[in-house]
Coordinates of N, CA and C in Angstrom, one line a residue:
M12 N -9.9 -5.7 6.4 CA -9.4 -4.4 5.8 C -7.9 -4.4 5.9
Q13 N -7.3 -4.3 4.7 CA -5.8 -4.2 4.6 C -5.3 -2.8 4.6
I14 N -4.4 -2.5 5.5 CA -3.8 -1.2 5.6 C -2.5 -1.3 4.8
T15 N -2.3 -0.4 3.9 CA -1.0 -0.3 3.1 C -0.1 0.7 3.7
T16 N 1.0 0.2 4.2 CA 2.0 1.1 4.8 C 3.4 0.6 4.3
E17 N 4.4 1.4 4.5 CA 5.7 1.0 4.2 C 6.3 0.1 5.3
P18 N 6.9 -1.0 4.9 CA 7.3 -1.9 5.9 C 8.7 -1.5 6.5
Q19 N 8.9 -1.9 7.7 CA 10.2 -1.7 8.4 C 11.0 -2.9 8.1
E20 N 12.4 -2.8 8.3 CA 13.3 -3.9 8.0 C 14.2 -4.2 9.2
F21 N 14.6 -5.5 9.3 CA 15.6 -5.9 10.2 C 16.3 -7.2 9.7
E22 N 17.4 -7.6 10.3 CA 18.1 -8.7 9.8 C 18.0 -9.8 10.8
C23 N 17.8 -11.1 10.4 CA 17.7 -12.2 11.3 C 18.2 -13.4 10.6
Q24 N 19.1 -14.1 11.2 CA 19.6 -15.4 10.7 C 20.1 -15.4 9.2
G25 N 20.7 -14.2 8.8 CA 21.2 -14.1 7.4 C 20.1 -13.7 6.4
F26 N 18.9 -13.3 6.9 CA 17.9 -12.9 6.0 C 17.4 -11.4 6.3
K27 N 17.1 -10.7 5.3 CA 16.6 -9.3 5.5 C 15.1 -9.5 5.6
C28 N 14.5 -9.1 6.7 CA 13.1 -9.3 6.9 C 12.3 -8.0 6.9
R29 N 11.1 -8.0 6.3 CA 10.3 -6.8 6.3 C 9.0 -7.2 7.1
F30 N 8.6 -6.2 7.9 CA 7.4 -6.4 8.7 C 6.6 -5.1 8.8
G31 N 5.3 -5.2 9.1 CA 4.4 -4.1 9.2 C 3.5 -4.2 10.4
P32 N 2.6 -3.3 10.5 CA 1.6 -3.4 11.6 C 0.6 -4.5 11.4
R33 N -0.2 -4.9 12.4 CA -1.2 -5.9 12.3 C -2.2 -5.4 11.2
N34 N -2.9 -6.4 10.6 CA -3.9 -6.2 9.6 C -3.4 -5.4 8.4
S35 N -2.1 -5.6 8.1 CA -1.5 -5.0 6.9 C -1.1 -6.2 6.0
E36 N -0.6 -5.9 4.8 CA -0.2 -6.9 3.9 C 1.2 -7.6 4.3
W37 N 1.8 -7.0 5.4 CA 3.1 -7.5 5.9 C 2.9 -8.3 7.1
P38 N 3.9 -9.2 7.4 CA 3.8 -10.0 8.6 C 4.2 -9.1 9.8
T39 N 3.9 -9.6 11.0 CA 4.3 -8.9 12.2 C 5.8 -9.2 12.4
R40 N 6.5 -8.5 13.3 CA 7.9 -8.7 13.5 C 8.2 -10.1 14.0
V41 N 7.3 -10.7 14.8 CA 7.5 -12.0 15.3 C 7.3 -13.0 14.2
Q42 N 6.3 -12.9 13.3 CA 6.1 -13.8 12.2 C 7.3 -13.7 11.2
A43 N 7.8 -12.5 11.0 CA 8.9 -12.4 10.1 C 10.2 -13.0 10.6
Q44 N 10.4 -12.9 11.9 CA 11.5 -13.6 12.6 C 11.4 -15.1 12.5
V45 N 10.2 -15.6 12.7 CA 10.0 -17.0 12.7 C 10.2 -17.6 11.3
I46 N 9.6 -16.9 10.3 CA 9.8 -17.4 8.9 C 11.2 -17.3 8.5
A47 N 12.0 -16.3 8.9 CA 13.4 -16.3 8.6 C 14.2 -17.4 9.3
C48 N 13.8 -17.7 10.5 CA 14.5 -18.8 11.2 C 14.1 -20.2 10.5
I49 N 12.9 -20.3 10.1 CA 12.5 -21.5 9.4 C 13.3 -21.6 8.1
A50 N 13.5 -20.5 7.4 CA 14.2 -20.5 6.1 C 15.7 -20.8 6.4
A51 N 16.2 -20.5 7.6 CA 17.6 -20.8 7.9 C 17.8 -22.2 8.3
G52 N 16.7 -23.0 8.5 CA 16.8 -24.4 8.8 C 16.7 -24.7 10.3
L53 N 16.3 -23.8 11.1 CA 16.2 -24.0 12.5 C 15.0 -24.8 12.9
T54 N 15.1 -25.6 13.9 CA 13.9 -26.4 14.4 C 13.1 -25.4 15.3
H55 N 11.9 -25.9 15.7 CA 11.0 -25.1 16.5 C 11.7 -24.9 17.9
K56 N 12.4 -25.9 18.4 CA 13.1 -25.7 19.7 C 14.2 -24.7 19.6
E57 N 14.9 -24.7 18.5 CA 16.0 -23.7 18.3 C 15.4 -22.3 18.1
I58 N 14.3 -22.2 17.4 CA 13.7 -20.9 17.2 C 13.2 -20.4 18.6
A59 N 12.7 -21.3 19.4 CA 12.2 -20.9 20.7 C 13.3 -20.3 21.6
K60 N 14.5 -20.9 21.5 CA 15.6 -20.4 22.2 C 16.0 -19.0 21.8
V61 N 16.0 -18.8 20.4 CA 16.3 -17.5 19.9 C 15.3 -16.4 20.3
R62 N 14.0 -16.8 20.3 CA 13.0 -15.9 20.7 C 12.7 -15.8 22.2
G63 N 13.2 -16.8 22.9 CA 13.0 -16.7 24.4 C 11.5 -17.1 24.8
C64 N 11.0 -18.1 24.1 CA 9.6 -18.5 24.4 C 9.5 -20.0 24.3
S65 N 8.3 -20.5 24.3 CA 8.0 -21.9 24.3 C 8.0 -22.5 22.9
P66 N 8.5 -23.7 22.6 CA 8.3 -24.3 21.3 C 6.9 -24.4 20.8
R67 N 5.9 -24.5 21.8 CA 4.5 -24.5 21.4 C 4.1 -23.2 20.8
T68 N 4.6 -22.1 21.3 CA 4.3 -20.8 20.8 C 4.8 -20.7 19.4
I69 N 6.0 -21.2 19.1 CA 6.6 -21.2 17.8 C 5.8 -22.0 16.8
S70 N 5.3 -23.2 17.3 CA 4.5 -24.1 16.5 C 3.2 -23.4 16.1
A71 N 2.6 -22.7 17.1 CA 1.3 -22.0 16.8 C 1.6 -20.8 15.8
T72 N 2.7 -20.1 15.9 CA 3.0 -19.0 15.0 C 3.3 -19.5 13.6
S73 N 4.1 -20.6 13.5 CA 4.4 -21.2 12.2 C 3.1 -21.8 11.6
S74 N 2.2 -22.3 12.3 CA 0.9 -22.8 11.8 C 0.1 -21.6 11.2
A75 N 0.1 -20.5 11.9 CA -0.6 -19.3 11.4 C 0.1 -18.8 10.1
I76 N 1.4 -18.8 10.1 CA 2.1 -18.4 8.9 C 1.8 -19.3 7.7
L77 N 1.8 -20.6 7.9 CA 1.4 -21.5 6.9 C 0.0 -21.3 6.4
Y78 N -0.9 -21.0 7.3 CA -2.3 -20.8 6.9 C -2.4 -19.5 6.1
Y79 N -1.7 -18.4 6.6 CA -1.8 -17.1 5.9 C -1.1 -17.2 4.5
L80 N -0.1 -17.9 4.4 CA 0.6 -18.0 3.1 C 0.0 -19.1 2.2
N81 N -1.0 -19.8 2.7 CA -1.6 -20.9 1.9 C -0.6 -22.0 1.5
A82 N 0.2 -22.4 2.5 CA 1.2 -23.4 2.2 C 1.0 -24.6 3.1
H83 N 1.4 -25.8 2.6 CA 1.2 -27.0 3.4 C 2.5 -27.4 4.1
R84 N 3.6 -26.9 3.6 CA 4.9 -27.3 4.2 C 5.7 -26.1 4.4
A85 N 6.8 -26.2 5.3 CA 7.6 -25.1 5.6 C 8.4 -24.6 4.3
A86 N 8.8 -25.5 3.5 CA 9.5 -25.0 2.2 C 8.6 -24.2 1.3
G87 N 7.3 -24.6 1.2 CA 6.4 -23.8 0.5 C 6.1 -22.4 1.1
A88 N 6.1 -22.4 2.4 CA 5.9 -21.1 3.1 C 7.1 -20.2 2.9
V89 N 8.3 -20.7 2.9 CA 9.5 -19.9 2.7 C 9.5 -19.4 1.3
A90 N 9.2 -20.2 0.3 CA 9.2 -19.8 -1.1 C 8.2 -18.7 -1.3
E91 N 7.0 -18.8 -0.7 CA 5.9 -17.8 -0.8 C 6.3 -16.5 -0.1
A92 N 7.0 -16.6 1.0 CA 7.4 -15.4 1.8 C 8.5 -14.7 1.0
M93 N 9.4 -15.4 0.3 CA 10.4 -14.8 -0.6 C 9.7 -14.1 -1.8
R94 N 8.7 -14.8 -2.3 CA 8.0 -14.2 -3.5 C 7.3 -12.9 -3.1
R95 N 6.7 -12.9 -1.9 CA 6.0 -11.7 -1.5 C 6.9 -10.6 -1.0
G96 N 8.2 -10.9 -0.8 CA 9.1 -9.9 -0.3 C 9.2 -9.8 1.2
W97 N 8.7 -10.8 1.9 CA 8.8 -10.7 3.3 C 10.2 -10.9 3.8
I98 N 10.9 -11.9 3.2 CA 12.3 -12.2 3.5 C 13.1 -12.3 2.3
A99 N 14.4 -12.0 2.4 CA 15.3 -12.1 1.3 C 16.7 -12.4 1.9
P100 N 17.4 -13.4 1.3 CA 18.7 -13.8 1.8 C 19.7 -12.6 1.6
V101 N 20.4 -12.3 2.7 CA 21.4 -11.2 2.6 C 22.5 -11.6 1.7
V102 N 22.9 -12.8 1.7 CA 24.0 -13.3 0.8 C 23.6 -13.1 -0.7
L103 N 22.4 -13.4 -1.0 CA 21.9 -13.2 -2.4 C 22.0 -11.7 -2.8
A104 N 21.6 -10.9 -1.9 CA 21.6 -9.4 -2.1 C 23.1 -9.0 -2.4
L105 N 24.0 -9.5 -1.6 CA 25.4 -9.1 -1.8 C 25.9 -9.7 -3.2
L106 N 25.5 -10.9 -3.5 CA 26.0 -11.4 -4.8 C 25.4 -10.7 -6.0
I107 N 24.2 -10.3 -5.9 CA 23.5 -9.5 -7.0 C 24.2 -8.2 -7.1
S108 N 24.5 -7.5 -6.0 CA 25.1 -6.2 -6.1 C 26.5 -6.2 -6.6
G109 N 27.1 -7.4 -6.7 CA 28.5 -7.4 -7.3 C 29.5 -6.9 -6.4
I110 N 29.4 -7.0 -5.1 CA 30.4 -6.5 -4.1 C 31.7 -7.3 -4.3
N111 N 31.7 -8.5 -4.6 CA 32.9 -9.4 -4.7 C 33.5 -9.2 -6.1
P112 N 34.7 -8.5 -6.2 CA 35.3 -8.3 -7.5 C 35.9 -9.5 -8.1
D113 N 36.2 -10.5 -7.2 CA 36.9 -11.7 -7.6 C 35.9 -12.8 -8.0
A114 N 34.7 -12.5 -8.1 CA 33.7 -13.5 -8.4 C 33.9 -14.2 -9.8
E115 N 34.3 -13.4 -10.7 CA 34.5 -13.9 -12.1 C 35.7 -14.9 -12.1
G116 N 36.7 -14.6 -11.4 CA 37.9 -15.4 -11.4 C 37.6 -16.7 -10.6
M117 N 36.8 -16.7 -9.6 CA 36.5 -17.9 -8.8 C 35.5 -18.8 -9.6
R118 N 34.8 -18.3 -10.5 CA 33.8 -19.1 -11.3 C 34.4 -20.1 -12.2
H119 N 35.6 -19.7 -12.8 CA 36.2 -20.6 -13.8 C 37.4 -21.3 -13.3
R120 N 37.4 -21.8 -12.1 CA 38.5 -22.5 -11.5 C 38.4 -24.0 -11.8
A121 N 39.5 -24.6 -12.1 CA 39.6 -26.0 -12.4 C 39.2 -26.8 -11.1
P122 N 38.5 -27.9 -11.3 CA 38.1 -28.7 -10.1 C 39.3 -29.3 -9.5
A123 N 39.3 -29.3 -8.2 CA 40.4 -30.0 -7.4 C 40.1 -31.5 -7.3
R124 N 41.1 -32.3 -7.4 CA 41.0 -33.7 -7.3 C 41.0 -34.1 -5.9
T125 N 40.0 -34.8 -5.5 CA 39.9 -35.2 -4.0 C 40.3 -36.6 -3.8
Q126 N 40.2 -37.5 -4.8 CA 40.6 -38.8 -4.6 C 41.9 -39.2 -5.4
T127 N 42.7 -40.0 -4.8 CA 44.0 -40.4 -5.5 C 43.7 -41.8 -6.0
R128 N 44.2 -42.0 -7.2 CA 44.0 -43.4 -7.8 C 45.1 -44.3 -7.3
V129 N 44.7 -45.5 -7.0 CA 45.6 -46.5 -6.5 C 45.6 -47.6 -7.6
S130 N 46.8 -47.9 -8.1 CA 46.9 -49.0 -9.1 C 46.8 -50.3 -8.5
T131 N 46.1 -51.2 -9.0 CA 46.0 -52.6 -8.5 C 46.3 -53.5 -9.7
S132 N 46.9 -54.6 -9.4 CA 47.2 -55.6 -10.5 C 46.1 -56.5 -10.6
R133 N 45.9 -57.1 -11.8 CA 44.8 -58.0 -12.0 C 45.1 -59.4 -11.5
T134 N 46.4 -59.7 -11.5 CA 46.7 -61.1 -10.9 C 46.9 -61.0 -9.5
V135 N 46.2 -61.7 -8.7 CA 46.2 -61.7 -7.3 C 46.8 -63.0 -6.8
S136 N 47.7 -63.0 -5.9 CA 48.2 -64.2 -5.4 C 47.2 -64.9 -4.5
R137 N 47.0 -66.2 -4.7 CA 46.0 -66.9 -3.9 C 46.6 -67.6 -2.7
R138 N 47.9 -67.4 -2.4 CA 48.5 -68.0 -1.3 C 48.0 -67.5 0.1
D139 N 47.6 -66.2 0.1 CA 47.2 -65.7 1.3 C 45.8 -66.1 1.7
V140 N 45.0 -66.6 0.8 CA 43.6 -67.1 1.1 C 43.5 -68.6 1.3
G141 N 44.6 -69.3 1.2 CA 44.6 -70.7 1.4 C 44.0 -71.5 0.2
S142 N 44.2 -71.1 -1.0 CA 43.7 -71.8 -2.1 C 44.6 -73.0 -2.4
V143 N 44.0 -74.1 -2.8 CA 44.8 -75.3 -3.1 C 45.5 -75.2 -4.5
Y144 N 45.1 -74.2 -5.3 CA 45.7 -74.1 -6.6 C 46.9 -73.1 -6.6
A145 N 47.3 -72.5 -5.5 CA 48.3 -71.5 -5.5 C 49.7 -72.1 -5.6

């Protein structure tokens, strides 16, 4: 039985996360935090440090999330969580809202050259390598 309620929101690892009560269409707060950390690229050990629990607990939680989202890999679970509205990148929300007024000017900037060209001559002296023809 699915309970439809309005989700609550919080921010974790640069993602806006939504969560709801158990047996609803929304993940729990712990599941939302774990999927946001996975989306941020943290390992199970790093997520365990953030949450203050064991890496095995995080592994079990992420397995449950993968099962619930019908995903086989973490990337698929993150994509499905974003599609369902469980998590959304905060940076993306800021870019969409157009808070940065200089974004247009930054977009058409000429590329900076990172390598300097060094001219070399085609004729190389063979004296330094001990050639008999030098």
